[in-house]
Amino acid sequence: MSNQAELILDGKSYQFPVIVGSENEKAIDIGKLRDLTGYVTYDVGYKNTGVTKSAITYLDGENGILKYRGYSIEELAQKSNFLEVAYLLIYGELPTVDQYRDFDAAIDKHSMIHEDVKKILDGFPSFAHPMGVLSSLVCSLTAFYPESLEPNPTPEQIDHSIIRLMAKMPTMVAWAYKKSKGRPVNYPINSLEYCANFLHMMFANPTEKYIVDPVVSEALNVLLILHADHEQNCSTSTVRIVGSSQASLYGSVSAGINALWGPLHGGANQEVIEMLDEIKASGIKTKDYIEKVKTKEVRLMGFGHRVYKNFDPRAKIIKKACDDILSKLGVNDPVLEIAKELEQAALNDPYFVERKLYPNVDFYSGIIYRALGIPTNMFTVMFALGRLPGWIAQWKELRENKEPIGRPRQIYVGNVSKTYVNIENR
Ligand code: CMC
């Protein structure tokens, strides 16, 4: 393989270095392109653009492979727990027993949030979407911990921000939910492990005892692991680009939460359930719905992916988990059958086959969330809870590698040379 790429422009030849990643991914390093040629590249939606060298997550879309720090997603989902995976993503290695105990203890120590956060929460109407509430609460941490605004934080300061965010996020997510229900918030119970503590804050109420069901806690653990990182997706790229201006971890993650909210990204899990409920309520046959998708009247939410062109390994795990969990919990959700019918119809239809459209992580996850008692408008918030360690790891990597500020170019196609005319003469 050549380690140089040749570009011929206006009859002149230029050489650019080829770089190869540890999984043999190849890229042309065009860092000097504009200086040498005066040209920039044009790549709307960044379909061909590598924006960083990252050692966190590897994704092979053609072969349906996803690895965190070299460990396959299948193995982590089966054997690990969310906190351990968070440590792996953020610090690069699986923790030893002592490292895990210290990480867990540090998170417990910081799980409370400032009482004044309740006043911010009170300012929202109860019908506010919890994603907006969550992004505001995360950003509000910059006010309670102004040292997080330090543009060049020491490793200790970075670590402090990381622990605080990991610790407070489940509390903020549960409080956003309680707010939407108009119910009193619960404080964290540090003797419970991460998922059980979160479920307790979500579902306990003053009128009856809440005992965490281990089936629910384990299902949540797997879902959070599956969502924990996904390299340079829309929200993660947002976190990195915001962080590249030396913005704080909290500000950067808050921006990432907003990017995740959109229906083409993390918001798709809410859209999928709404679509399935609508299909059920209207009684439309799945084959007729597929026809509407093919004529582009509607999009099949939870299908398709920018990178996966064969299958999404997370969707495979979730589909299986969906059957297991619903049967363990004794839940019979009729939309599961509709989802399976849609998947079957799509996988056998040339429209989907030719475009390489397969179920993604969001296709079945909402059905599990609903079986766990989580309401539809909280689905994307659950995605954010899971994605947090990935955002943190990517922000930390960017800062440690001292990457420059992100600042793309454009091709200007607007007016050239207009002359100003006073408003009364236009
Ligand atoms: N239903 C119907 N047609 C689709 C779909 C879909 N879900 N996704 C893509 N297509 C078609 C699209 O219309 C286009 O067709 P044509 O060539 O005739 O114009 C072709 O497939 C290529 O689509 P694209 O929009 O250019 O692909 P993209 O890589 O830009 O978009 C995507 C990827 C995920 C935004 C898109 O597949 C989509 O909108 N899916 C539905 C929303 C969704 O489930 N999002 C969650 C993604 S996974 C969770 C995450 O990490 O965010």
PDB file of C-alpha atoms in Angstrom, residues 99-335:
ATOM      1  CA  GLN A  99      -9.834   1.323  40.966  1.00  0.00           C
ATOM      2  CA  TYR A 100     -13.444   0.209  40.628  1.00  0.00           C
ATOM      3  CA  ARG A 101     -14.096   0.607  44.361  1.00  0.00           C
ATOM      4  CA  ASP A 102     -12.560   4.114  44.356  1.00  0.00           C
ATOM      5  CA  PHE A 103     -14.517   5.154  41.235  1.00  0.00           C
ATOM      6  CA  ASP A 104     -17.769   3.865  42.698  1.00  0.00           C
ATOM      7  CA  ALA A 105     -17.080   5.558  46.054  1.00  0.00           C
ATOM      8  CA  ALA A 106     -16.216   8.880  44.381  1.00  0.00           C
ATOM      9  CA  ILE A 107     -19.456   8.750  42.399  1.00  0.00           C
ATOM     10  CA  ASP A 108     -21.442   7.977  45.555  1.00  0.00           C
ATOM     11  CA  LYS A 109     -19.815  10.928  47.315  1.00  0.00           C
ATOM     12  CA  HIS A 110     -20.986  13.368  44.627  1.00  0.00           C
ATOM     13  CA  SER A 111     -24.431  11.966  43.806  1.00  0.00           C
ATOM     14  CA  MET A 112     -26.342  14.720  45.657  1.00  0.00           C
ATOM     15  CA  ILE A 113     -27.112  17.869  43.732  1.00  0.00           C
ATOM     16  CA  HIS A 114     -27.246  21.384  45.125  1.00  0.00           C
ATOM     17  CA  GLU A 115     -30.648  22.149  46.643  1.00  0.00           C
ATOM     18  CA  ASP A 116     -30.861  25.313  44.524  1.00  0.00           C
ATOM     19  CA  VAL A 117     -31.101  23.107  41.432  1.00  0.00           C
ATOM     20  CA  LYS A 118     -34.653  22.413  42.602  1.00  0.00           C
ATOM     21  CA  LYS A 119     -35.439  26.108  42.073  1.00  0.00           C
ATOM     22  CA  ILE A 120     -34.247  25.836  38.463  1.00  0.00           C
ATOM     23  CA  LEU A 121     -36.380  22.724  38.091  1.00  0.00           C
ATOM     24  CA  ASP A 122     -39.368  24.546  39.548  1.00  0.00           C
ATOM     25  CA  GLY A 123     -39.066  27.204  36.848  1.00  0.00           C
ATOM     26  CA  PHE A 124     -39.997  24.718  34.113  1.00  0.00           C
ATOM     27  CA  PRO A 125     -43.615  23.963  33.266  1.00  0.00           C
ATOM     28  CA  SER A 126     -44.458  20.321  34.044  1.00  0.00           C
ATOM     29  CA  PHE A 127     -45.107  19.684  30.332  1.00  0.00           C
ATOM     30  CA  ALA A 128     -41.521  20.692  29.405  1.00  0.00           C
ATOM     31  CA  HIS A 129     -39.745  17.968  27.445  1.00  0.00           C
ATOM     32  CA  PRO A 130     -37.282  16.328  29.875  1.00  0.00           C
ATOM     33  CA  MET A 131     -34.440  16.561  27.312  1.00  0.00           C
ATOM     34  CA  GLY A 132     -34.616  20.359  27.501  1.00  0.00           C
ATOM     35  CA  VAL A 133     -34.770  20.183  31.281  1.00  0.00           C
ATOM     36  CA  LEU A 134     -31.790  17.833  31.426  1.00  0.00           C
ATOM     37  CA  SER A 135     -29.580  19.917  29.143  1.00  0.00           C
ATOM     38  CA  SER A 136     -30.359  22.997  31.269  1.00  0.00           C
ATOM     39  CA  LEU A 137     -29.608  21.205  34.533  1.00  0.00           C
ATOM     40  CA  VAL A 138     -26.317  19.846  33.197  1.00  0.00           C
ATOM     41  CA  CYS A 139     -25.319  23.318  32.006  1.00  0.00           C
ATOM     42  CA  SER A 140     -26.309  24.781  35.394  1.00  0.00           C
ATOM     43  CA  LEU A 141     -23.441  22.816  36.960  1.00  0.00           C
ATOM     44  CA  THR A 142     -21.120  25.478  35.499  1.00  0.00           C
ATOM     45  CA  ALA A 143     -22.753  27.925  37.928  1.00  0.00           C
ATOM     46  CA  PHE A 144     -22.423  25.685  40.973  1.00  0.00           C
ATOM     47  CA  TYR A 145     -18.861  24.649  40.103  1.00  0.00           C
ATOM     48  CA  PRO A 146     -17.319  27.727  38.417  1.00  0.00           C
ATOM     49  CA  GLU A 147     -13.852  26.151  38.603  1.00  0.00           C
ATOM     50  CA  SER A 148     -15.073  23.879  35.776  1.00  0.00           C
ATOM     51  CA  LEU A 149     -14.847  26.941  33.501  1.00  0.00           C
ATOM     52  CA  GLU A 150     -11.041  27.008  33.779  1.00  0.00           C
ATOM     53  CA  PRO A 151      -9.905  26.977  30.105  1.00  0.00           C
ATOM     54  CA  ASN A 152      -6.799  24.921  30.825  1.00  0.00           C
ATOM     55  CA  PRO A 153      -7.815  22.585  33.661  1.00  0.00           C
ATOM     56  CA  THR A 154      -5.294  20.357  35.413  1.00  0.00           C
ATOM     57  CA  PRO A 155      -5.843  16.575  35.178  1.00  0.00           C
ATOM     58  CA  GLU A 156      -7.189  16.700  38.762  1.00  0.00           C
ATOM     59  CA  GLN A 157      -9.694  19.422  37.852  1.00  0.00           C
ATOM     60  CA  ILE A 158     -10.782  17.449  34.795  1.00  0.00           C
ATOM     61  CA  ASP A 159     -11.256  14.361  36.921  1.00  0.00           C
ATOM     62  CA  HIS A 160     -13.280  16.277  39.452  1.00  0.00           C
ATOM     63  CA  SER A 161     -15.668  17.519  36.755  1.00  0.00           C
ATOM     64  CA  ILE A 162     -15.954  13.995  35.335  1.00  0.00           C
ATOM     65  CA  ILE A 163     -16.829  12.392  38.657  1.00  0.00           C
ATOM     66  CA  ARG A 164     -19.346  15.103  39.490  1.00  0.00           C
ATOM     67  CA  LEU A 165     -21.091  14.718  36.153  1.00  0.00           C
ATOM     68  CA  MET A 166     -21.172  10.905  36.260  1.00  0.00           C
ATOM     69  CA  ALA A 167     -22.499  11.105  39.828  1.00  0.00           C
ATOM     70  CA  LYS A 168     -25.149  13.770  39.330  1.00  0.00           C
ATOM     71  CA  MET A 169     -26.504  12.767  35.934  1.00  0.00           C
ATOM     72  CA  PRO A 170     -28.782   9.922  37.227  1.00  0.00           C
ATOM     73  CA  THR A 171     -30.129  12.275  39.891  1.00  0.00           C
ATOM     74  CA  MET A 172     -30.806  15.007  37.318  1.00  0.00           C
ATOM     75  CA  VAL A 173     -32.448  12.540  34.903  1.00  0.00           C
ATOM     76  CA  ALA A 174     -34.723  11.185  37.655  1.00  0.00           C
ATOM     77  CA  TRP A 175     -35.564  14.708  38.829  1.00  0.00           C
ATOM     78  CA  ALA A 176     -36.458  15.776  35.270  1.00  0.00           C
ATOM     79  CA  TYR A 177     -38.887  12.827  35.223  1.00  0.00           C
ATOM     80  CA  LYS A 178     -40.374  13.632  38.641  1.00  0.00           C
ATOM     81  CA  LYS A 179     -40.869  17.206  37.499  1.00  0.00           C
ATOM     82  CA  SER A 180     -42.834  16.038  34.441  1.00  0.00           C
ATOM     83  CA  LYS A 181     -45.072  13.981  36.743  1.00  0.00           C
ATOM     84  CA  GLY A 182     -45.489  16.770  39.296  1.00  0.00           C
ATOM     85  CA  ARG A 183     -44.141  14.449  42.013  1.00  0.00           C
ATOM     86  CA  PRO A 184     -41.594  15.082  44.798  1.00  0.00           C
ATOM     87  CA  VAL A 185     -38.021  14.212  43.910  1.00  0.00           C
ATOM     88  CA  ASN A 186     -36.080  11.396  45.573  1.00  0.00           C
ATOM     89  CA  TYR A 187     -32.529  11.693  46.852  1.00  0.00           C
ATOM     90  CA  PRO A 188     -29.886   9.159  45.838  1.00  0.00           C
ATOM     91  CA  ILE A 189     -29.285   6.113  48.031  1.00  0.00           C
ATOM     92  CA  ASN A 190     -25.591   5.385  47.847  1.00  0.00           C
ATOM     93  CA  SER A 191     -25.879   1.843  49.169  1.00  0.00           C
ATOM     94  CA  LEU A 192     -27.678   0.906  45.941  1.00  0.00           C
ATOM     95  CA  GLU A 193     -25.618   0.230  42.843  1.00  0.00           C
ATOM     96  CA  TYR A 194     -25.757   2.725  39.937  1.00  0.00           C
ATOM     97  CA  CYS A 195     -28.776   1.325  38.028  1.00  0.00           C
ATOM     98  CA  ALA A 196     -30.753   0.337  41.138  1.00  0.00           C
ATOM     99  CA  ASN A 197     -30.181   3.774  42.675  1.00  0.00           C
ATOM    100  CA  PHE A 198     -31.378   5.417  39.470  1.00  0.00           C
ATOM    101  CA  LEU A 199     -34.516   3.260  39.316  1.00  0.00           C
ATOM    102  CA  HIS A 200     -35.237   4.058  42.947  1.00  0.00           C
ATOM    103  CA  MET A 201     -34.979   7.810  42.277  1.00  0.00           C
ATOM    104  CA  MET A 202     -37.276   7.398  39.265  1.00  0.00           C
ATOM    105  CA  PHE A 203     -40.003   5.219  40.717  1.00  0.00           C
ATOM    106  CA  ALA A 204     -40.060   5.412  44.514  1.00  0.00           C
ATOM    107  CA  ASN A 205     -42.752   7.653  45.929  1.00  0.00           C
ATOM    108  CA  PRO A 206     -43.727   8.588  49.486  1.00  0.00           C
ATOM    109  CA  THR A 207     -46.885   6.495  49.550  1.00  0.00           C
ATOM    110  CA  GLU A 208     -45.462   3.026  49.012  1.00  0.00           C
ATOM    111  CA  LYS A 209     -42.253   1.076  49.315  1.00  0.00           C
ATOM    112  CA  TYR A 210     -40.376   0.576  46.056  1.00  0.00           C
ATOM    113  CA  ILE A 211     -38.195  -2.488  45.697  1.00  0.00           C
ATOM    114  CA  VAL A 212     -35.911  -2.544  42.687  1.00  0.00           C
ATOM    115  CA  ASP A 213     -36.656  -5.559  40.489  1.00  0.00           C
ATOM    116  CA  PRO A 214     -33.290  -7.136  39.525  1.00  0.00           C
ATOM    117  CA  VAL A 215     -34.689  -7.994  36.055  1.00  0.00           C
ATOM    118  CA  VAL A 216     -35.375  -4.298  35.451  1.00  0.00           C
ATOM    119  CA  SER A 217     -32.025  -3.228  36.862  1.00  0.00           C
ATOM    120  CA  GLU A 218     -30.123  -5.763  34.732  1.00  0.00           C
ATOM    121  CA  ALA A 219     -32.050  -4.773  31.588  1.00  0.00           C
ATOM    122  CA  LEU A 220     -31.212  -1.137  32.211  1.00  0.00           C
ATOM    123  CA  ASN A 221     -27.576  -2.031  32.744  1.00  0.00           C
ATOM    124  CA  VAL A 222     -27.402  -3.682  29.299  1.00  0.00           C
ATOM    125  CA  LEU A 223     -29.198  -0.794  27.577  1.00  0.00           C
ATOM    126  CA  LEU A 224     -26.840   1.759  29.105  1.00  0.00           C
ATOM    127  CA  ILE A 225     -23.779  -0.254  28.038  1.00  0.00           C
ATOM    128  CA  LEU A 226     -25.072  -0.512  24.467  1.00  0.00           C
ATOM    129  CA  HIS A 227     -25.493   3.265  24.290  1.00  0.00           C
ATOM    130  CA  ALA A 228     -22.269   4.208  26.092  1.00  0.00           C
ATOM    131  CA  ASP A 229     -20.267   5.372  23.060  1.00  0.00           C
ATOM    132  CA  HIS A 230     -20.491   5.360  19.287  1.00  0.00           C
ATOM    133  CA  GLU A 231     -17.461   7.308  18.063  1.00  0.00           C
ATOM    134  CA  GLN A 232     -18.000  10.506  16.028  1.00  0.00           C
ATOM    135  CA  ASN A 233     -21.817  10.606  15.791  1.00  0.00           C
ATOM    136  CA  CYS A 234     -23.751  13.883  15.721  1.00  0.00           C
ATOM    137  CA  SER A 235     -23.916  14.498  19.498  1.00  0.00           C
ATOM    138  CA  THR A 236     -20.356  13.334  20.185  1.00  0.00           C
ATOM    139  CA  SER A 237     -18.994  15.514  17.397  1.00  0.00           C
ATOM    140  CA  THR A 238     -20.964  18.350  18.973  1.00  0.00           C
ATOM    141  CA  VAL A 239     -19.396  17.684  22.373  1.00  0.00           C
ATOM    142  CA  ARG A 240     -15.943  17.639  20.767  1.00  0.00           C
ATOM    143  CA  ILE A 241     -16.422  20.767  18.716  1.00  0.00           C
ATOM    144  CA  VAL A 242     -17.838  22.703  21.679  1.00  0.00           C
ATOM    145  CA  GLY A 243     -15.020  21.379  23.876  1.00  0.00           C
ATOM    146  CA  SER A 244     -12.457  22.432  21.265  1.00  0.00           C
ATOM    147  CA  SER A 245     -13.175  26.082  22.084  1.00  0.00           C
ATOM    148  CA  GLN A 246     -12.041  25.258  25.665  1.00  0.00           C
ATOM    149  CA  ALA A 247     -15.663  25.272  26.846  1.00  0.00           C
ATOM    150  CA  SER A 248     -16.298  23.364  30.084  1.00  0.00           C
ATOM    151  CA  LEU A 249     -17.214  19.689  30.257  1.00  0.00           C
ATOM    152  CA  TYR A 250     -20.687  20.588  31.515  1.00  0.00           C
ATOM    153  CA  GLY A 251     -21.328  23.124  28.724  1.00  0.00           C
ATOM    154  CA  SER A 252     -20.038  20.697  26.095  1.00  0.00           C
ATOM    155  CA  VAL A 253     -22.160  17.773  27.325  1.00  0.00           C
ATOM    156  CA  SER A 254     -25.200  20.029  27.599  1.00  0.00           C
ATOM    157  CA  ALA A 255     -24.741  20.868  23.894  1.00  0.00           C
ATOM    158  CA  GLY A 256     -24.383  17.150  23.142  1.00  0.00           C
ATOM    159  CA  ILE A 257     -27.710  16.460  24.876  1.00  0.00           C
ATOM    160  CA  ASN A 258     -29.409  18.943  22.544  1.00  0.00           C
ATOM    161  CA  ALA A 259     -27.787  17.360  19.490  1.00  0.00           C
ATOM    162  CA  LEU A 260     -28.937  13.928  20.649  1.00  0.00           C
ATOM    163  CA  TRP A 261     -32.522  15.161  21.020  1.00  0.00           C
ATOM    164  CA  GLY A 262     -33.208  15.413  17.259  1.00  0.00           C
ATOM    165  CA  PRO A 263     -35.405  12.689  15.708  1.00  0.00           C
ATOM    166  CA  LEU A 264     -32.708  11.587  13.255  1.00  0.00           C
ATOM    167  CA  HIS A 265     -30.349  10.854  16.169  1.00  0.00           C
ATOM    168  CA  GLY A 266     -31.296   9.816  19.739  1.00  0.00           C
ATOM    169  CA  GLY A 267     -34.801  11.239  19.415  1.00  0.00           C
ATOM    170  CA  ALA A 268     -35.565   8.342  17.072  1.00  0.00           C
ATOM    171  CA  ASN A 269     -36.362   5.984  19.976  1.00  0.00           C
ATOM    172  CA  GLN A 270     -39.339   8.144  20.975  1.00  0.00           C
ATOM    173  CA  GLU A 271     -40.382   8.454  17.308  1.00  0.00           C
ATOM    174  CA  VAL A 272     -40.291   4.665  16.847  1.00  0.00           C
ATOM    175  CA  ILE A 273     -42.742   3.980  19.664  1.00  0.00           C
ATOM    176  CA  GLU A 274     -45.003   6.787  18.486  1.00  0.00           C
ATOM    177  CA  MET A 275     -44.907   5.307  14.979  1.00  0.00           C
ATOM    178  CA  LEU A 276     -45.694   1.800  16.254  1.00  0.00           C
ATOM    179  CA  ASP A 277     -48.525   3.079  18.452  1.00  0.00           C
ATOM    180  CA  GLU A 278     -49.936   4.982  15.501  1.00  0.00           C
ATOM    181  CA  ILE A 279     -49.788   1.895  13.267  1.00  0.00           C
ATOM    182  CA  LYS A 280     -51.598  -0.077  15.968  1.00  0.00           C
ATOM    183  CA  ALA A 281     -54.232   2.615  16.571  1.00  0.00           C
ATOM    184  CA  SER A 282     -54.930   3.221  12.874  1.00  0.00           C
ATOM    185  CA  GLY A 283     -55.055  -0.491  12.068  1.00  0.00           C
ATOM    186  CA  ILE A 284     -52.982   0.065   8.905  1.00  0.00           C
ATOM    187  CA  LYS A 285     -51.388  -3.139   7.633  1.00  0.00           C
ATOM    188  CA  THR A 286     -47.593  -3.261   7.934  1.00  0.00           C
ATOM    189  CA  LYS A 287     -47.231  -3.895   4.200  1.00  0.00           C
ATOM    190  CA  ASP A 288     -49.255  -0.742   3.483  1.00  0.00           C
ATOM    191  CA  TYR A 289     -47.111   1.220   5.922  1.00  0.00           C
ATOM    192  CA  ILE A 290     -44.001  -0.049   4.138  1.00  0.00           C
ATOM    193  CA  GLU A 291     -45.472   1.243   0.870  1.00  0.00           C
ATOM    194  CA  LYS A 292     -45.887   4.696   2.454  1.00  0.00           C
ATOM    195  CA  VAL A 293     -42.223   4.555   3.479  1.00  0.00           C
ATOM    196  CA  LYS A 294     -41.183   3.629  -0.054  1.00  0.00           C
ATOM    197  CA  THR A 295     -43.085   6.549  -1.551  1.00  0.00           C
ATOM    198  CA  LYS A 296     -41.284   8.720   1.054  1.00  0.00           C
ATOM    199  CA  GLU A 297     -44.544   9.823   2.652  1.00  0.00           C
ATOM    200  CA  VAL A 298     -43.064   8.701   5.987  1.00  0.00           C
ATOM    201  CA  ARG A 299     -39.673   7.493   7.226  1.00  0.00           C
ATOM    202  CA  LEU A 300     -39.323   4.130   8.914  1.00  0.00           C
ATOM    203  CA  MET A 301     -37.961   5.390  12.207  1.00  0.00           C
ATOM    204  CA  GLY A 302     -35.364   3.179  13.883  1.00  0.00           C
ATOM    205  CA  PHE A 303     -34.128   2.034  10.482  1.00  0.00           C
ATOM    206  CA  GLY A 304     -30.979   3.013   8.615  1.00  0.00           C
ATOM    207  CA  HIS A 305     -27.652   4.281   9.810  1.00  0.00           C
ATOM    208  CA  ARG A 306     -24.920   6.484   8.419  1.00  0.00           C
ATOM    209  CA  VAL A 307     -22.213   3.953   9.211  1.00  0.00           C
ATOM    210  CA  TYR A 308     -23.830   0.511   9.609  1.00  0.00           C
ATOM    211  CA  LYS A 309     -24.588  -0.905   6.171  1.00  0.00           C
ATOM    212  CA  ASN A 310     -25.089  -4.532   7.104  1.00  0.00           C
ATOM    213  CA  PHE A 311     -26.492  -4.707  10.611  1.00  0.00           C
ATOM    214  CA  ASP A 312     -26.242  -2.733  13.835  1.00  0.00           C
ATOM    215  CA  PRO A 313     -24.769  -5.090  16.459  1.00  0.00           C
ATOM    216  CA  ARG A 314     -26.546  -3.161  19.204  1.00  0.00           C
ATOM    217  CA  ALA A 315     -29.914  -3.758  17.531  1.00  0.00           C
ATOM    218  CA  LYS A 316     -29.223  -7.519  17.427  1.00  0.00           C
ATOM    219  CA  ILE A 317     -28.545  -7.601  21.161  1.00  0.00           C
ATOM    220  CA  ILE A 318     -31.547  -5.392  21.930  1.00  0.00           C
ATOM    221  CA  LYS A 319     -33.956  -7.436  19.824  1.00  0.00           C
ATOM    222  CA  LYS A 320     -33.014 -10.583  21.725  1.00  0.00           C
ATOM    223  CA  ALA A 321     -33.126  -8.744  25.068  1.00  0.00           C
ATOM    224  CA  CYS A 322     -36.559  -7.451  24.167  1.00  0.00           C
ATOM    225  CA  ASP A 323     -38.016 -10.969  23.933  1.00  0.00           C
ATOM    226  CA  ASP A 324     -36.235 -12.091  27.142  1.00  0.00           C
ATOM    227  CA  ILE A 325     -37.155  -9.070  29.235  1.00  0.00           C
ATOM    228  CA  LEU A 326     -40.786  -8.858  28.189  1.00  0.00           C
ATOM    229  CA  SER A 327     -41.250 -12.541  28.927  1.00  0.00           C
ATOM    230  CA  LYS A 328     -39.452 -12.294  32.323  1.00  0.00           C
ATOM    231  CA  LEU A 329     -41.589  -9.303  33.268  1.00  0.00           C
ATOM    232  CA  GLY A 330     -44.747 -10.945  31.923  1.00  0.00           C
ATOM    233  CA  VAL A 331     -45.376  -7.960  29.640  1.00  0.00           C
ATOM    234  CA  ASN A 332     -47.246  -8.474  26.394  1.00  0.00           C
ATOM    235  CA  ASP A 333     -46.800  -5.373  24.265  1.00  0.00           C
ATOM    236  CA  PRO A 334     -48.621  -5.768  20.925  1.00  0.00           C
ATOM    237  CA  VAL A 335     -46.313  -3.258  19.237  1.00  0.00           C
TER     238      VAL A 335
END
